[in-house]
Tab-separated table of C-alpha atoms in Angstrom:
chain	number	residue	atom	x	y	z
A	1	VAL	CA	-81.892	-21.822	-29.158
A	2	SER	CA	-83.371	-21.907	-32.636
A	3	THR	CA	-84.806	-18.941	-34.512
A	4	LEU	CA	-88.239	-20.530	-34.291
A	5	GLU	CA	-87.997	-20.885	-30.518
A	6	THR	CA	-86.959	-17.245	-30.172
A	7	ARG	CA	-89.932	-16.208	-32.276
A	8	TYR	CA	-92.307	-18.418	-30.320
A	9	ARG	CA	-91.021	-16.873	-27.106
A	10	ARG	CA	-91.678	-13.431	-28.584
A	11	MET	CA	-95.173	-14.554	-29.584
A	12	LEU	CA	-95.846	-15.763	-26.042
A	13	MET	CA	-95.174	-12.228	-24.822
A	14	LEU	CA	-98.752	-11.488	-25.943
A	15	LEU	CA	-99.999	-13.408	-22.916
A	16	PRO	CA	-100.489	-11.724	-19.529
A	17	ALA	CA	-97.261	-11.939	-17.519
A	18	ALA	CA	-98.652	-14.077	-14.702
A	19	TYR	CA	-100.151	-16.581	-17.126
A	20	ARG	CA	-96.952	-16.689	-19.168
A	21	GLU	CA	-95.018	-17.375	-15.990
A	22	ARG	CA	-97.250	-20.340	-15.232
A	23	ARG	CA	-97.843	-21.771	-18.685
A	24	GLY	CA	-95.213	-20.264	-20.984
A	25	GLU	CA	-92.640	-23.085	-20.967
A	26	GLU	CA	-95.302	-25.737	-21.349
A	27	MET	CA	-96.906	-23.928	-24.281
A	28	LEU	CA	-93.533	-23.381	-25.878
A	29	GLY	CA	-92.893	-27.124	-25.697
A	30	THR	CA	-96.254	-27.859	-27.328
A	31	LEU	CA	-95.590	-25.328	-30.082
A	32	LEU	CA	-92.124	-26.704	-30.791
A	33	ASP	CA	-93.401	-30.292	-30.742
A	34	GLY	CA	-95.965	-29.397	-33.394
A	35	ALA	CA	-93.605	-27.430	-35.668
A	36	GLU	CA	-92.578	-29.047	-38.944
A	37	PRO	CA	-88.815	-29.487	-39.352
A	38	GLY	CA	-87.163	-26.508	-41.008
A	39	ARG	CA	-89.852	-23.984	-40.112
A	40	ARG	CA	-88.398	-20.638	-39.031
A	41	ARG	CA	-91.392	-18.584	-37.972
A	42	PRO	CA	-94.782	-19.135	-36.290
A	43	ARG	CA	-97.764	-19.701	-38.563
A	44	MET	CA	-100.359	-16.951	-38.748
A	45	ASP	CA	-103.089	-19.201	-37.339
A	46	GLU	CA	-100.873	-19.912	-34.307
A	47	VAL	CA	-100.359	-16.194	-33.731
A	48	ALA	CA	-104.083	-15.495	-34.147
A	49	SER	CA	-105.031	-18.293	-31.759
A	50	LEU	CA	-102.589	-17.119	-29.120
A	51	ALA	CA	-103.668	-13.474	-29.533
A	52	ALA	CA	-107.299	-14.506	-29.059
A	53	LEU	CA	-106.347	-16.420	-25.910
A	54	ALA	CA	-104.435	-13.366	-24.661
A	55	VAL	CA	-107.534	-11.192	-25.117
A	56	ARG	CA	-109.788	-13.762	-23.435
A	57	LEU	CA	-107.407	-14.033	-20.491
A	58	ARG	CA	-107.476	-10.264	-20.065
A	59	MET	CA	-111.264	-10.399	-20.112
A	60	GLY	CA	-111.722	-12.887	-17.314
A	61	ALA	CA	-111.435	-16.267	-19.032
A	62	PRO	CA	-110.439	-19.133	-16.705
A	63	GLY	CA	-106.730	-18.835	-15.991
A	64	GLY	CA	-106.805	-15.038	-16.024
A	65	SER	CA	-106.081	-12.756	-13.076
A	66	ARG	CA	-108.623	-11.381	-10.615
A	67	ARG	CA	-108.353	-7.998	-12.287
A	68	SER	CA	-109.142	-9.554	-15.666
A	69	VAL	CA	-112.297	-11.076	-14.183
A	70	VAL	CA	-113.447	-7.579	-13.198
A	71	THR	CA	-112.484	-6.174	-16.622
A	72	GLY	CA	-114.509	-8.889	-18.341
A	73	GLU	CA	-117.463	-8.210	-16.059
A	74	VAL	CA	-117.281	-4.497	-16.887
A	75	ALA	CA	-117.180	-5.276	-20.630
A	76	ARG	CA	-120.198	-7.583	-20.366
A	77	ARG	CA	-122.255	-5.102	-18.365
A	78	VAL	CA	-121.274	-2.208	-20.647
A	79	THR	CA	-122.539	-4.353	-23.531
A	80	LEU	CA	-125.856	-4.961	-21.806
A	81	VAL	CA	-126.312	-1.383	-20.598
A	82	GLY	CA	-125.399	-0.079	-24.061
A	83	LEU	CA	-127.764	-2.464	-25.857
A	84	PHE	CA	-130.496	-1.507	-23.404
A	85	GLY	CA	-129.884	2.236	-23.752
A	86	LEU	CA	-129.639	2.166	-27.534
A	87	GLY	CA	-132.602	-0.198	-27.732
A	88	LEU	CA	-134.747	2.198	-25.698
A	89	TRP	CA	-133.586	5.154	-27.777
A	90	PHE	CA	-134.508	3.560	-31.085
A	91	CYS	CA	-137.679	2.171	-29.556
A	92	ALA	CA	-138.621	5.768	-28.628
A	93	VAL	CA	-137.728	6.919	-32.146
A	94	GLY	CA	-139.924	4.171	-33.602
A	95	VAL	CA	-142.859	4.970	-31.311
A	96	SER	CA	-142.427	8.657	-32.029
A	97	GLY	CA	-142.422	8.077	-35.788
A	98	ALA	CA	-145.474	5.847	-35.599
A	99	THR	CA	-147.330	8.420	-33.473
A	100	LEU	CA	-146.517	11.168	-35.934
A	101	MET	CA	-147.621	9.043	-38.849
A	102	LEU	CA	-150.919	8.134	-37.203
A	103	SER	CA	-151.666	11.672	-36.045
A	104	LEU	CA	-151.286	13.315	-39.456
A	105	PRO	CA	-153.288	13.026	-42.656
A	106	TYR	CA	-151.713	10.660	-45.139
A	107	TRP	CA	-150.395	13.282	-47.546
A	108	ASN	CA	-149.081	15.445	-44.681
A	109	ALA	CA	-147.425	12.466	-43.006
A	110	PHE	CA	-145.720	11.650	-46.257
A	111	GLU	CA	-144.475	15.217	-46.495
A	112	VAL	CA	-143.250	15.344	-42.889
A	113	LEU	CA	-141.779	11.891	-42.935
A	114	GLY	CA	-140.015	12.389	-46.229
A	115	PRO	CA	-136.612	11.661	-44.693
A	116	LEU	CA	-137.941	8.314	-43.524
A	117	THR	CA	-137.247	6.444	-46.718
A	118	SER	CA	-138.468	2.897	-47.072
A	119	GLY	CA	-135.016	1.702	-46.057
A	120	SER	CA	-134.957	3.732	-42.891
A	121	VAL	CA	-138.448	2.555	-41.955
A	122	VAL	CA	-137.129	-1.002	-42.162
A	123	PHE	CA	-134.190	-0.026	-39.987
A	124	GLY	CA	-136.472	1.883	-37.617
A	125	VAL	CA	-138.353	-1.313	-36.930
A	126	CYS	CA	-135.333	-3.606	-37.072
A	127	LEU	CA	-132.939	-1.669	-34.857
A	128	PRO	CA	-134.914	-1.946	-31.594
A	129	LEU	CA	-135.462	-5.633	-32.344
A	130	LEU	CA	-131.776	-6.121	-33.059
A	131	LEU	CA	-130.631	-4.237	-29.958
A	132	LEU	CA	-133.169	-5.538	-27.483
A	133	GLY	CA	-133.012	-9.006	-29.067
A	134	GLY	CA	-129.254	-9.047	-28.482
A	135	TYR	CA	-129.817	-7.907	-24.910
A	136	VAL	CA	-132.365	-10.645	-24.213
A	137	ALA	CA	-130.229	-13.331	-25.900
A	138	LEU	CA	-127.155	-12.424	-23.851
A	139	VAL	CA	-129.116	-12.220	-20.618
A	140	LEU	CA	-130.653	-15.651	-21.263
A	141	GLY	CA	-127.234	-17.177	-21.968
A	142	HIS	CA	-127.452	-17.487	-25.777
A	143	ARG	CA	-123.935	-16.133	-26.113
A	144	ARG	CA	-123.321	-16.656	-29.812
A	145	LEU	CA	-126.663	-15.282	-30.937
A	146	GLY	CA	-126.502	-12.339	-28.549
A	147	ARG	CA	-122.935	-11.485	-29.468
A	148	SER	CA	-123.754	-11.672	-33.170
A	149	LEU	CA	-126.700	-9.308	-32.731
A	150	ALA	CA	-124.587	-6.970	-30.587
A	151	ILE	CA	-121.951	-6.866	-33.322
A	152	VAL	CA	-124.388	-6.510	-36.223
A	153	GLN	CA	-126.193	-3.593	-34.557
A	154	ALA	CA	-123.096	-1.381	-34.900
A	155	PRO	CA	-122.979	-1.234	-38.732
A	156	SER	CA	-126.792	-1.150	-38.758
A	157	VAL	CA	-126.856	1.952	-36.564
A	158	VAL	CA	-124.141	3.566	-38.658
A	159	VAL	CA	-126.033	2.805	-41.881
A	160	GLN	CA	-129.282	4.059	-40.393
A	161	LEU	CA	-127.807	7.312	-39.145
A	162	LEU	CA	-125.297	8.104	-41.847
A	163	VAL	CA	-126.405	6.536	-45.096
A	164	LEU	CA	-130.190	6.612	-45.038
A	165	LYS	CA	-130.492	10.248	-44.045
A	166	ARG	CA	-131.330	13.184	-46.183
A	167	TYR	CA	-129.929	15.765	-43.775
A	168	GLY	CA	-126.579	16.169	-42.062
A	169	VAL	CA	-125.442	14.260	-38.987
A	170	PHE	CA	-126.579	15.723	-35.686
A	171	PRO	CA	-124.306	15.699	-32.637
A	172	GLU	CA	-126.526	13.263	-30.749
A	173	GLU	CA	-126.159	10.883	-33.681
A	174	VAL	CA	-122.391	11.004	-33.291
A	175	ALA	CA	-122.930	9.963	-29.666
A	176	LEU	CA	-125.244	7.129	-30.756
A	177	ILE	CA	-122.783	5.868	-33.345
A	178	THR	CA	-119.918	6.031	-30.844
A	179	MET	CA	-121.986	4.093	-28.349
A	180	SER	CA	-123.073	1.450	-30.852
A	181	VAL	CA	-119.472	0.847	-31.952
A	182	MET	CA	-118.358	0.718	-28.321
A	183	VAL	CA	-121.107	-1.778	-27.490
A	184	GLY	CA	-120.092	-3.990	-30.428
A	185	ALA	CA	-116.467	-3.952	-29.282
A	186	ALA	CA	-117.444	-4.635	-25.659
A	187	ALA	CA	-119.542	-7.610	-26.802
A	188	VAL	CA	-116.603	-9.083	-28.731
A	189	LEU	CA	-114.277	-8.637	-25.768
A	190	GLY	CA	-116.623	-9.523	-22.933
A	191	PHE	CA	-118.730	-12.366	-24.292
A	192	HIS	CA	-115.912	-14.714	-25.235
A	193	ARG	CA	-115.979	-18.496	-25.123
A	194	GLY	CA	-115.078	-18.711	-21.453
A	195	ALA	CA	-117.407	-15.917	-20.302
A	196	PRO	CA	-119.695	-16.802	-17.403
A	197	LYS	CA	-123.442	-16.553	-17.766
A	198	ILE	CA	-125.207	-13.382	-16.654
A	199	PRO	CA	-126.470	-13.796	-13.092
A	200	ALA	CA	-130.084	-12.979	-12.159
A	201	PRO	CA	-131.471	-12.828	-15.737
A	202	ARG	CA	-134.989	-12.085	-14.475
A	203	LYS	CA	-133.838	-8.785	-12.985
A	204	TRP	CA	-132.280	-7.759	-16.302
A	205	LEU	CA	-135.425	-8.694	-18.210
A	206	THR	CA	-137.654	-6.861	-15.750
A	207	VAL	CA	-135.571	-3.708	-16.101
A	208	ALA	CA	-135.874	-3.935	-19.896
A	209	ALA	CA	-139.642	-4.378	-19.727
A	210	VAL	CA	-140.060	-1.448	-17.319
A	211	GLY	CA	-137.814	0.704	-19.514
A	212	ILE	CA	-139.912	0.049	-22.604
A	213	LEU	CA	-143.148	0.657	-20.700
A	214	VAL	CA	-141.884	4.020	-19.402
A	215	VAL	CA	-140.158	5.265	-22.543
A	216	SER	CA	-142.886	4.446	-25.061
A	217	PRO	CA	-145.594	6.736	-23.583
A	218	MET	CA	-142.967	9.439	-23.104
A	219	ALA	CA	-142.124	9.184	-26.794
A	220	VAL	CA	-145.816	9.585	-27.590
A	221	LEU	CA	-145.997	12.654	-25.332
A	222	ASP	CA	-142.939	14.050	-27.028
A	223	THR	CA	-144.516	13.737	-30.463
A	224	TYR	CA	-148.287	13.983	-30.426
A	225	PRO	CA	-149.622	17.542	-30.104
A	226	ASN	CA	-152.393	16.863	-27.593
A	227	PRO	CA	-152.176	13.392	-26.097
A	228	PHE	CA	-154.482	12.267	-23.300
A	229	GLY	CA	-156.035	15.737	-23.172
A	230	LEU	CA	-152.765	17.352	-22.029
A	231	GLY	CA	-151.717	20.620	-23.596
A	232	PRO	CA	-148.751	20.408	-25.945
A	233	HIS	CA	-146.517	22.401	-23.628
A	234	VAL	CA	-147.269	20.181	-20.622
A	235	ALA	CA	-146.829	16.998	-22.635
A	236	TYR	CA	-143.585	18.094	-24.212
A	237	SER	CA	-142.132	19.310	-20.918
A	238	LEU	CA	-143.102	16.088	-19.165
A	239	SER	CA	-141.353	13.920	-21.724
A	240	GLN	CA	-138.304	16.162	-21.890
A	241	ILE	CA	-137.968	16.225	-18.117
A	242	THR	CA	-138.137	12.425	-18.132
A	243	PHE	CA	-135.432	12.057	-20.768
A	244	ALA	CA	-133.204	14.937	-19.688
A	245	VAL	CA	-133.537	14.938	-15.920
A	246	VAL	CA	-135.204	11.839	-14.482
A	247	ALA	CA	-133.277	9.284	-16.546
A	248	PRO	CA	-129.811	10.745	-15.771
A	249	LEU	CA	-130.788	11.114	-12.102
A	250	LEU	CA	-131.831	7.461	-11.971
A	251	VAL	CA	-128.508	6.433	-13.507
A	252	ILE	CA	-126.543	8.624	-11.104
A	253	GLY	CA	-128.554	7.438	-8.099
A	254	PHE	CA	-128.122	3.783	-8.999
A	255	GLY	CA	-124.390	4.233	-9.598
A	256	VAL	CA	-123.828	6.041	-6.305
A	257	LEU	CA	-125.916	3.526	-4.343
A	258	ARG	CA	-123.992	0.603	-5.849
A	259	ALA	CA	-120.687	2.354	-5.153
A	260	ARG	CA	-121.262	1.534	-1.481
A	261	ARG	CA	-120.768	-2.150	-2.357
A	262	SER	CA	-118.141	-2.020	-5.104
A	263	ALA	CA	-116.777	0.082	-7.947
A	264	LEU	CA	-118.217	-2.267	-10.572
A	265	TRP	CA	-121.542	-0.592	-11.378
A	266	PRO	CA	-120.324	3.034	-11.277
A	267	THR	CA	-117.465	1.982	-13.571
A	268	VAL	CA	-119.888	0.299	-15.964
A	269	LEU	CA	-122.185	3.322	-16.056
A	270	PHE	CA	-119.250	5.697	-16.414
A	271	VAL	CA	-117.840	3.760	-19.387
A	272	ALA	CA	-121.266	3.331	-20.985
A	273	GLY	CA	-121.904	7.065	-20.623
A	274	LEU	CA	-118.633	8.204	-22.179
A	275	PRO	CA	-120.158	8.610	-25.688
A	276	THR	CA	-122.484	11.313	-24.340
A	277	LEU	CA	-119.413	13.518	-23.882
A	278	THR	CA	-119.109	13.754	-27.664
A	279	LEU	CA	-122.097	16.128	-27.489
A	280	LEU	CA	-120.198	18.713	-25.512
A	281	PRO	CA	-117.841	20.406	-27.993
A	282	HIS	CA	-120.515	20.997	-30.592
A	283	ASN	CA	-123.355	22.061	-28.372
A	284	LEU	CA	-121.434	24.149	-25.901
A	285	ALA	CA	-120.097	26.344	-28.689
A	286	PRO	CA	-123.096	28.743	-28.550
A	287	PHE	CA	-122.629	29.103	-24.784
A	288	VAL	CA	-118.957	29.846	-25.221
A	289	GLY	CA	-119.726	32.434	-27.899
A	290	ASN	CA	-122.469	33.873	-25.654
A	291	ARG	CA	-124.779	33.823	-28.653
A	292	ILE	CA	-127.782	31.898	-27.352
A	293	VAL	CA	-129.300	32.812	-24.038
A	294	ASN	CA	-133.052	33.080	-24.298
A	295	VAL	CA	-133.682	29.919	-26.263
A	296	TYR	CA	-131.811	27.827	-23.744
A	297	ALA	CA	-133.441	29.518	-20.783
A	298	GLU	CA	-136.888	29.020	-22.287
A	299	ASN	CA	-136.604	25.292	-22.789
A	300	TRP	CA	-133.991	24.389	-20.249
A	301	SER	CA	-134.662	20.691	-19.892
A	302	SER	CA	-134.583	20.025	-23.611
A	303	ASN	CA	-131.380	21.935	-24.085
A	304	LEU	CA	-129.831	20.407	-21.032
A	305	LEU	CA	-130.235	17.104	-22.827
A	306	LEU	CA	-128.981	18.363	-26.152
A	307	SER	CA	-126.084	20.286	-24.720
A	308	GLY	CA	-124.808	17.138	-23.107
A	309	LEU	CA	-124.557	18.922	-19.777
A	310	ASP	CA	-126.534	16.212	-18.054
A	311	GLY	CA	-124.110	13.670	-19.505
A	312	LEU	CA	-121.188	15.677	-18.178
A	313	VAL	CA	-122.762	15.940	-14.738
A	314	ALA	CA	-123.552	12.215	-14.700
A	315	GLU	CA	-120.033	11.281	-15.801
A	316	THR	CA	-118.470	13.531	-13.169
A	317	VAL	CA	-120.600	12.100	-10.362
A	318	LEU	CA	-120.002	8.511	-11.537
A	319	ALA	CA	-116.251	9.081	-11.765
A	320	ALA	CA	-116.327	10.394	-8.201
A	321	ALA	CA	-118.371	7.342	-7.169
A	322	VAL	CA	-115.789	5.015	-8.712
A	323	LEU	CA	-112.988	6.748	-6.812
A	324	TRP	CA	-115.009	6.670	-3.609
A	325	ALA	CA	-115.732	2.942	-3.978
A	326	LEU	CA	-112.060	2.180	-4.651
A	327	HIS	CA	-111.063	4.268	-1.635
A	328	ARG	CA	-113.537	2.394	0.572
A	329	ARG	CA	-112.195	-0.939	-0.644
A	330	ARG	CA	-108.606	0.038	0.055
A	331	ALA	CA	-109.556	1.326	3.501
A	332	ALA	CA	-111.366	-1.953	4.254
A	333	ALA	CA	-108.345	-3.950	3.065
A	334	ARG	CA	-106.089	-1.922	5.364
A	335	VAL	CA	-108.387	-2.627	8.319
A	336	ILE	CA	-108.290	-6.365	7.581
A	337	GLU	CA	-104.501	-6.290	7.282
A	338	ALA	CA	-104.223	-4.429	10.586
B	1	MET	CA	-120.537	-25.586	-18.403
B	2	ASN	CA	-123.533	-27.702	-19.253
B	3	THR	CA	-123.641	-30.453	-21.824
B	4	SER	CA	-125.393	-28.461	-24.495
B	5	THR	CA	-122.696	-25.804	-24.608
B	6	ARG	CA	-119.707	-28.160	-24.827
B	7	THR	CA	-118.127	-27.816	-28.221
B	8	GLU	CA	-116.920	-30.584	-30.481
B	9	GLN	CA	-113.339	-29.621	-29.699
B	10	VAL	CA	-113.912	-30.041	-25.977
B	11	PHE	CA	-115.682	-33.333	-26.605
B	12	LEU	CA	-112.650	-34.544	-28.544
B	13	ILE	CA	-110.225	-33.344	-25.845
B	14	LEU	CA	-112.151	-35.256	-23.188
B	15	THR	CA	-112.258	-38.317	-25.430
B	16	ALA	CA	-108.511	-38.092	-26.065
B	17	LEU	CA	-107.868	-38.405	-22.347
B	18	VAL	CA	-110.143	-41.346	-21.613
B	19	ASP	CA	-107.519	-44.062	-21.961
B	20	GLU	CA	-104.425	-42.354	-20.596
B	21	PRO	CA	-103.035	-39.012	-19.433
B	22	ARG	CA	-101.503	-36.934	-22.231
B	23	HIS	CA	-99.480	-33.760	-22.509
B	24	GLY	CA	-100.421	-30.761	-24.684
B	25	TYR	CA	-99.002	-31.957	-27.969
B	26	GLY	CA	-100.174	-35.510	-27.217
B	27	ILE	CA	-103.727	-34.164	-26.937
B	28	VAL	CA	-103.344	-32.245	-30.216
B	29	GLN	CA	-102.183	-35.428	-31.987
B	30	GLU	CA	-104.880	-37.618	-30.465
B	31	VAL	CA	-107.649	-35.128	-31.310
B	32	ALA	CA	-106.404	-34.981	-34.910
B	33	ARG	CA	-106.384	-38.797	-35.047
B	34	LEU	CA	-109.878	-39.082	-33.523
B	35	SER	CA	-111.287	-36.607	-36.015
B	36	ASP	CA	-109.431	-38.032	-39.037
B	37	GLY	CA	-107.425	-34.821	-39.235
B	38	ARG	CA	-110.480	-32.544	-39.432
B	39	THR	CA	-109.778	-30.882	-36.088
B	40	GLN	CA	-106.344	-29.362	-35.667
B	41	LEU	CA	-106.239	-27.781	-32.233
B	42	LYS	CA	-104.382	-24.482	-32.054
B	43	VAL	CA	-102.391	-23.725	-28.962
B	44	GLY	CA	-104.709	-20.886	-27.839
B	45	THR	CA	-107.769	-23.079	-28.180
B	46	LEU	CA	-106.089	-26.017	-26.454
B	47	TYR	CA	-104.866	-24.126	-23.416
B	48	GLY	CA	-108.072	-22.091	-23.151
B	49	ALA	CA	-109.982	-25.379	-23.027
B	50	LEU	CA	-107.512	-26.975	-20.600
B	51	ASP	CA	-107.832	-24.007	-18.222
B	52	ARG	CA	-111.611	-24.151	-18.423
B	53	LEU	CA	-111.919	-27.906	-18.028
B	54	THR	CA	-109.392	-27.993	-15.193
B	55	GLY	CA	-111.297	-25.188	-13.465
B	56	GLU	CA	-114.519	-27.173	-13.813
B	57	GLY	CA	-112.875	-30.243	-12.339
B	58	LEU	CA	-113.275	-32.325	-15.494
B	59	LEU	CA	-109.503	-32.589	-15.985
B	60	ALA	CA	-106.642	-32.637	-13.504
B	61	LEU	CA	-102.903	-32.309	-13.728
B	62	ASP	CA	-101.435	-35.810	-13.612
B	63	ARG	CA	-97.698	-35.147	-13.580
B	64	GLU	CA	-94.942	-32.936	-14.917
B	65	SER	CA	-91.757	-33.975	-16.592
B	66	VAL	CA	-88.951	-32.486	-18.647
B	67	GLU	CA	-88.406	-34.413	-21.871
B	68	ALA	CA	-85.780	-33.382	-24.417
B	69	GLY	CA	-85.406	-30.108	-22.522
B	70	ARG	CA	-89.117	-29.319	-22.824
B	71	LEU	CA	-91.542	-29.017	-19.946
B	72	ARG	CA	-94.479	-31.363	-20.329
B	73	ARG	CA	-97.564	-31.426	-18.188
B	74	TYR	CA	-99.776	-34.466	-18.444
B	75	TYR	CA	-103.519	-34.109	-17.943
B	76	ARG	CA	-105.914	-36.838	-16.955
B	77	LEU	CA	-109.669	-37.177	-17.079
B	78	THR	CA	-111.239	-37.002	-13.606
B	79	ASP	CA	-114.253	-39.034	-12.549
B	80	ALA	CA	-116.373	-35.918	-13.034
B	81	GLY	CA	-114.883	-35.528	-16.515
B	82	ALA	CA	-115.657	-39.131	-17.376
B	83	ALA	CA	-119.223	-38.682	-16.141
B	84	ALA	CA	-119.618	-35.494	-18.214
B	85	LEU	CA	-118.288	-37.258	-21.301
B	86	ALA	CA	-120.564	-40.233	-20.692
B	87	SER	CA	-123.491	-37.847	-20.442
B	88	ASP	CA	-122.491	-36.246	-23.761
B	89	VAL	CA	-122.153	-39.641	-25.397
B	90	GLU	CA	-125.578	-40.699	-24.145
B	91	ARG	CA	-127.091	-37.481	-25.399
B	92	LEU	CA	-125.549	-37.912	-28.821
B	93	ALA	CA	-125.992	-41.666	-29.127
B	94	GLY	CA	-129.793	-41.625	-29.418
B	95	PRO	CA	-130.137	-39.202	-32.333
B	96	LEU	CA	-127.023	-40.651	-33.978
B	97	ALA	CA	-128.376	-44.175	-33.866
B	98	THR	CA	-131.740	-42.990	-35.164
B	99	ALA	CA	-130.158	-41.058	-38.017
B	100	THR	CA	-127.938	-44.018	-38.912
B	101	ALA	CA	-130.822	-46.466	-38.868
B	102	ARG	CA	-133.009	-44.189	-40.995
B	103	LEU	CA	-130.252	-43.607	-43.506
B	104	ARG	CA	-129.640	-47.342	-43.782
B	105	ALA	CA	-133.362	-47.954	-44.142
B	106	ARG	CA	-133.254	-45.516	-47.039
B	107	GLY	CA	-130.493	-47.570	-48.587
B	108	ILE	CA	-127.639	-45.190	-47.913
B	109	ALA	CA	-124.512	-47.087	-46.983
B	110	LEU	CA	-122.374	-45.742	-44.155
B	111	PRO	CA	-119.217	-47.796	-44.558
B	112	GLY	CA	-117.289	-45.703	-42.026
B	113	LEU	CA	-119.723	-46.626	-39.241
B	114	GLY	CA	-119.687	-50.118	-37.856
B	115	ALA	CA	-123.055	-51.170	-36.530
B	116	THR	CA	-121.718	-52.252	-33.161
B	117	SER	CA	-119.436	-49.260	-32.678
B	118	LEU	CA	-122.487	-47.013	-32.410
B	119	GLY	CA	-124.578	-49.445	-30.491
B	120	VAL	CA	-126.890	-49.407	-33.481
B	121	THR	CA	-127.513	-53.134	-33.140
B	122	GLY	CA	-128.955	-52.633	-29.707
B	123	LEU	CA	-130.932	-49.614	-30.834
B	124	GLY	CA	-132.284	-51.285	-33.924
B	125	THR	CA	-135.828	-50.784	-32.739
B	126	ALA	CA	-135.319	-47.043	-33.048
B	127	GLY	CA	-134.888	-47.502	-36.752
B	128	GLY	CA	-137.870	-49.828	-36.815
B	129	ALA	CA	-140.009	-47.326	-35.036
B	130	ALA	CA	-138.975	-44.678	-37.507
């Protein structure tokens, strides 16, 4: 056995075991056939190509295991849910900024919106387009375009939140950055060359349209002092309850309902929601120190959102739903076996 | 996979298997020959494509043999694969013939392209219409 063959065999260890069992010897033969005489180690492009195949196989490419198909499906749905969630968030930020700008005199708006530099205004408009554009492209099967947009959004979000700001980074921005990076990574992993198209694209598009139609007026309510004749307190509470209570409840409800069929959706929502847990350490500190009581009690829904407690509750319920779905599946498998 | 999403590499792999079944390295060599050395298939790309095309029924395993101590699996083009390739060729032939005819009408020589090999002779009217 030559040194090169030993090294090729080591390189093939990157592949999933079952695939290597089936294809390993054949691939080794192809690699050795193509090697120039005297070569002692694999070329870098061979290693890169095999590593990429190994990742694709673990993400449900043809030839991969059943588990890898599920993993790939989770990665693709996390990408879409993340793009959707981030897209709605930045859409709300954009609507909110526009409302504020329109509701104030020019000089006052300039004063208030000082942190919105020209660069961040560009990003404020571009980010929702980038995120929701990536979502729509992936849903409609334009894999390359959608994946590119899903990757590009990550540095764009980071630049928007970290570079173009006058003030420090808020905890919720850490969560947004974590999510945007996670979404970019999930897009790279999930939307590979052999990835299947997204089923039922109309449903995905409808959900996006409904989301934008619900979130935009809520963003206006959250910003404008007296919209539609509502008092500021009523308007603010309504929007905060929507963002802090109704939205998490919808996510939890959907995840639990889908858990009756399979663990796929609760897993997707659980993974997509993980970045919200980054809010906890920072925002629970006042509770732990018993320093803030009245402020939180006064505006409970807002602080529920900011404290990340709703994220923690949602993650806990979704984790339980995943376990429940897996338990149901195992129980059903046992019944079939019996 | 529909026609519009098939890559050039997959097109070349299908073409390499039209005349006879080939094993992995045979496909790599034939693809390089067909593309004048421009496309050098890497092993990850090759086997990813073979898995996909076999799964879609465009290729099938023809036979296995051990040659010089190395396992070789030969793949052949199925009827569905031939039909898919024919569909790709038809899709490409029209614009290719038009582009060739227009370039020649403009006086640009394409010495690498024989008129008959592209069916340009038969599609001469396309150039005329242009």
